[in-house]
Tab-separated table of C-alpha atoms in Angstrom:
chain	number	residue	atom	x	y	z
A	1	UNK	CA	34.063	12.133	39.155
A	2	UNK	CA	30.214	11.919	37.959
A	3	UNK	CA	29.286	9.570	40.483
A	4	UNK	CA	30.561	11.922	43.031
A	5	UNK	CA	28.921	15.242	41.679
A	6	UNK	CA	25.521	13.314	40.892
A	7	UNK	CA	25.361	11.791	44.647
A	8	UNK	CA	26.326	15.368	45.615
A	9	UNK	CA	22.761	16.831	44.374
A	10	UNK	CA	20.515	13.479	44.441
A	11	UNK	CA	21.947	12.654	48.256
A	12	UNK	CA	18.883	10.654	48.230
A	13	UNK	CA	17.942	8.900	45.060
A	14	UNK	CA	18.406	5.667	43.801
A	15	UNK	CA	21.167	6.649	41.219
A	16	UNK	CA	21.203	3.456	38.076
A	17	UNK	CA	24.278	3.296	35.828
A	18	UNK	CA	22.355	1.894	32.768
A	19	UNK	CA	24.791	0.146	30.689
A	20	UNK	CA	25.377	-2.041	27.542
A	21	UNK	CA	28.278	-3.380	29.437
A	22	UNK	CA	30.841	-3.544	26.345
A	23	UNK	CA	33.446	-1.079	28.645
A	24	UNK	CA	32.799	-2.378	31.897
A	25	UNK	CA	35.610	-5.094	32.017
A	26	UNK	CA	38.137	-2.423	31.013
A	27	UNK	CA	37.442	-0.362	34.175
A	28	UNK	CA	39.592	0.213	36.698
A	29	UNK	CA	39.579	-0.294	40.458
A	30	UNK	CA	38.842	3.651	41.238
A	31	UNK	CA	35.460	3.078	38.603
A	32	UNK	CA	33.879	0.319	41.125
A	33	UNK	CA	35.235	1.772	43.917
A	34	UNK	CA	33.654	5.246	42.998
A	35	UNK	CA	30.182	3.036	41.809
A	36	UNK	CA	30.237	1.921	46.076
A	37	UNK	CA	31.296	5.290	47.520
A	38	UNK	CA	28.168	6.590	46.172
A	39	UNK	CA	25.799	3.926	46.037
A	40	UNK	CA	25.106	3.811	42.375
A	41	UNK	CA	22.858	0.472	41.370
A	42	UNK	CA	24.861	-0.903	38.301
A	43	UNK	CA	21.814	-1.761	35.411
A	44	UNK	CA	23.369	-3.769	32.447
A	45	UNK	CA	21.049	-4.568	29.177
A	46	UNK	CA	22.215	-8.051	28.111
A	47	UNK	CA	22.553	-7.827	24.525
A	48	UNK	CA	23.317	-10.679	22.500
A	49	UNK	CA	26.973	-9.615	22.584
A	50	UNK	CA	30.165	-11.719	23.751
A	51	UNK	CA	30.842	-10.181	27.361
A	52	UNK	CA	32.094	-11.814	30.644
A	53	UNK	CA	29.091	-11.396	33.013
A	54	UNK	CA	30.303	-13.686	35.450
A	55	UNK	CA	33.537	-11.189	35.734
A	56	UNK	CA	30.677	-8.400	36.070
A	57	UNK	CA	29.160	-10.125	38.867
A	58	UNK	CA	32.029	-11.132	40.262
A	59	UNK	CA	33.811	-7.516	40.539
A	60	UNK	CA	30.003	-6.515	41.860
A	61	UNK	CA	30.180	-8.641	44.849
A	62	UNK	CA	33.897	-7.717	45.610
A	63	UNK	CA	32.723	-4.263	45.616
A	64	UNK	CA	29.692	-4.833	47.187
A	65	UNK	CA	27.449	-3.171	44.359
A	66	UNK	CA	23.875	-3.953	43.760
A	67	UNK	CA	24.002	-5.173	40.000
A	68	UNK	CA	20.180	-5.502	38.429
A	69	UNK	CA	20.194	-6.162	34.875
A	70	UNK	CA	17.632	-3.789	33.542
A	71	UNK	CA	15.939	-6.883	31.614
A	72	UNK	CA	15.792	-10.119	33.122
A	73	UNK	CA	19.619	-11.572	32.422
A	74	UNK	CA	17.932	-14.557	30.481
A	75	UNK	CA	15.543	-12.160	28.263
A	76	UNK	CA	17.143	-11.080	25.378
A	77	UNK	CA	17.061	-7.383	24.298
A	78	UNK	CA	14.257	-5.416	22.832
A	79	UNK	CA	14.406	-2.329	21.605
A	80	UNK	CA	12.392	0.980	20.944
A	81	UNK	CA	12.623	1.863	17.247
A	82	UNK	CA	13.617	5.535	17.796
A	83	UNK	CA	11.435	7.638	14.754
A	84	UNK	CA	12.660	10.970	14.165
A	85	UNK	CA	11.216	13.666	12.632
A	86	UNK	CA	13.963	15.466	10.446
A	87	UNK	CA	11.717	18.465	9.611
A	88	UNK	CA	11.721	19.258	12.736
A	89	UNK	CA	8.142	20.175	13.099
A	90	UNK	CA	6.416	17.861	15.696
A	91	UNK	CA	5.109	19.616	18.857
A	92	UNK	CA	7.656	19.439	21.505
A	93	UNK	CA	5.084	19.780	24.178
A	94	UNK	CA	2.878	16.571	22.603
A	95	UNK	CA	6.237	14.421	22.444
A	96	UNK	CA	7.314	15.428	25.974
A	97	UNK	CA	3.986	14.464	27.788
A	98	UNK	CA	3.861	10.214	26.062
A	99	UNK	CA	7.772	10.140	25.719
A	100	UNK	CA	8.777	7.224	27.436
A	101	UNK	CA	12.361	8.937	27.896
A	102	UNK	CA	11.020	11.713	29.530
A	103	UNK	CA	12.273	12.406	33.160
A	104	UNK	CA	14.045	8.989	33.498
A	105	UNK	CA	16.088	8.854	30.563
A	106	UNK	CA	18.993	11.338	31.903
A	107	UNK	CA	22.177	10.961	29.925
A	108	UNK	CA	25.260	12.735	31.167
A	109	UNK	CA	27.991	12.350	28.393
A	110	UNK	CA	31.525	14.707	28.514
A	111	UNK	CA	30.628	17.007	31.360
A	112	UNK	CA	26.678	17.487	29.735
A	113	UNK	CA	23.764	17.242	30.745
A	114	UNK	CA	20.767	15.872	28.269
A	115	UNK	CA	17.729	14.874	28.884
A	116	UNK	CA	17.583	11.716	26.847
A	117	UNK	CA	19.973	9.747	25.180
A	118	UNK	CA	18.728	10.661	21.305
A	119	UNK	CA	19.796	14.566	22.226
A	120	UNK	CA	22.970	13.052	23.544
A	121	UNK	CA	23.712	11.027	20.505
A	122	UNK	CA	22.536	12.615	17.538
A	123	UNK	CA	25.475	14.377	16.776
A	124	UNK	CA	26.566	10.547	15.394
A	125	UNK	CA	23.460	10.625	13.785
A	126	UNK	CA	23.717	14.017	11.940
A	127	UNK	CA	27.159	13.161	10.812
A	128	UNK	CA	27.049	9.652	9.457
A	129	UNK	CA	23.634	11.187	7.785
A	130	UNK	CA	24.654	14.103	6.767
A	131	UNK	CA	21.673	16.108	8.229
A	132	UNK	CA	21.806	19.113	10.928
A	133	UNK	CA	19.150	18.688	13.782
A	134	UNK	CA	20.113	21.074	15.933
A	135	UNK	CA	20.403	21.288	19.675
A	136	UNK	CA	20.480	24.832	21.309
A	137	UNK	CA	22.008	25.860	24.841
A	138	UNK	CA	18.584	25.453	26.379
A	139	UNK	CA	18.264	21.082	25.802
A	140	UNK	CA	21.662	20.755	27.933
A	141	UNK	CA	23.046	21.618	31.174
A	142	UNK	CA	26.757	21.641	31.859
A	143	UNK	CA	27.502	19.697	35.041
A	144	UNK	CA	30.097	22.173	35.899
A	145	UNK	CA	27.750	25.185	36.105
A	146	UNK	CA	24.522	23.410	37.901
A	147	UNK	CA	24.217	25.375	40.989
A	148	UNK	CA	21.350	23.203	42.866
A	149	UNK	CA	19.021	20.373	42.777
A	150	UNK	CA	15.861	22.694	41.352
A	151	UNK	CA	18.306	23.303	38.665
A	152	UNK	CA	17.943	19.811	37.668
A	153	UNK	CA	14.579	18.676	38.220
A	154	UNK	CA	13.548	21.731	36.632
A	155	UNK	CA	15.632	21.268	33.811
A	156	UNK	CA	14.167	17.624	33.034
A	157	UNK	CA	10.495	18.399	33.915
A	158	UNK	CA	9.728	19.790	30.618
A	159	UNK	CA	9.931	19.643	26.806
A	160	UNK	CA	13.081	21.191	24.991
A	161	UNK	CA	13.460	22.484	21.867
A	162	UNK	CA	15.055	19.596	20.465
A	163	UNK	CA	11.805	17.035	21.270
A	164	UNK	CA	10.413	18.848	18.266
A	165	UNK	CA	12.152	16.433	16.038
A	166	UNK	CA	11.311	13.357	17.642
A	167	UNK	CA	7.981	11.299	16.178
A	168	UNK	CA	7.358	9.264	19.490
A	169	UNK	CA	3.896	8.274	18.191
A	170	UNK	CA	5.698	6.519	15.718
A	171	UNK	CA	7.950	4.406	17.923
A	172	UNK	CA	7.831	0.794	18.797
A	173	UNK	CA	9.492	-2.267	20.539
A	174	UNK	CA	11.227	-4.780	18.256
A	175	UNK	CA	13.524	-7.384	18.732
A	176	UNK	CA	17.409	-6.051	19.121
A	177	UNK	CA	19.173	-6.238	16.187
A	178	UNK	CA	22.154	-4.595	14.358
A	179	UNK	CA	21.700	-1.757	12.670
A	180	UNK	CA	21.607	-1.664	8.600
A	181	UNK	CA	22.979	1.976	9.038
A	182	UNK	CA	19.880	2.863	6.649
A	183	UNK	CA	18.680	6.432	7.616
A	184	UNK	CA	15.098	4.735	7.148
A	185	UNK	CA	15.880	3.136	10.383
A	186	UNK	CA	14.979	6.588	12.184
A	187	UNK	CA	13.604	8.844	9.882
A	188	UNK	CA	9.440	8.826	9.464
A	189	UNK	CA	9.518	11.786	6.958
């Protein structure tokens, strides 16, 4: 039903479904039937992780769907070491302008809206942590209730409350790895 809503207000845009790919072979027909009805460009990340491309590709080509792994398919994964802030006191406005999230990095997850996938996520973080940073009704729009395209971009086009806890200064690219589940893997304070 996303596919159908998104294509609704971006009748024009290139529309990616960036994916780890873990679910994709348990979709069903209606899934890669609704990826063609609306043109969406499937974008896998190959991590080193046991899944059957060649299935991938080969249910892309029945379908007819452009599939472009977002790195090469023979590059293994790298990843941005996400730093948070858990004070909570970083300038939302100086994270916002040299995030590399910012404006591209939509997530839509249960019906929401976020801007980036750490605002989308960190309710995982704050409970396997045990900490409490806090999103508020203006870093989230509910799909159901967006009314028009301006909605959107204007929506994305600026900082949020919630980029006050994220240290993007402090991020960097590292090879992919599993996490240790060490809250020093995020935290910078």
């Amino acid at each position: 039903e996303y596919f159908y809503i998104l294509r609704k207000y971006f009748k024009n845009n290139s529309i990616w479904l960036i994916t780890n790919g873990i679910l994709l072979p348990k979709q069903d027909n209606s899934f890669w039937k609704a990826l063609k009805e609306n043109n969406i460009i499937l974008r896998p990340t190959k991590y080193p992780l046991k899944i059957d491309w060649e299935n991938i590709k080969q249910k892309c080509k029945e379908y007819n769907i452009t599939l472009s792994f977002f790195n090469d398919e023979n590059i293994e994964k790298t990843s941005f070491k996400t730093a948070l802030n858990l004070k909570g006191d970083s300038d939302p406005f100086d994270n916002f302008t040299i995030c590399h999230r910012a404006n591209i990095r939509i997530q839509i997850k249960d019906g929401i809206v976020y801007p980036c996938p750490i605002v989308a996520n960190i309710k995982y973080f704050n409970s396997y942590f045990k900490q409490n940073l806090q999103i508020s009704n203006r870093d989230y729009l509910e799909l159901k209730k967006i009314t028009s395209y301006d909605e959107i971009l204007n929506f994305i086009s600026k900082p949020l409350p919630f980029c006050r806890y994220c240290a993007i200064s402090k991020m960097d690219c590292r090879p992919w790895c599993h996490s240790t589940k060490n809250i020093t893997e995020y935290a910078v304070n």
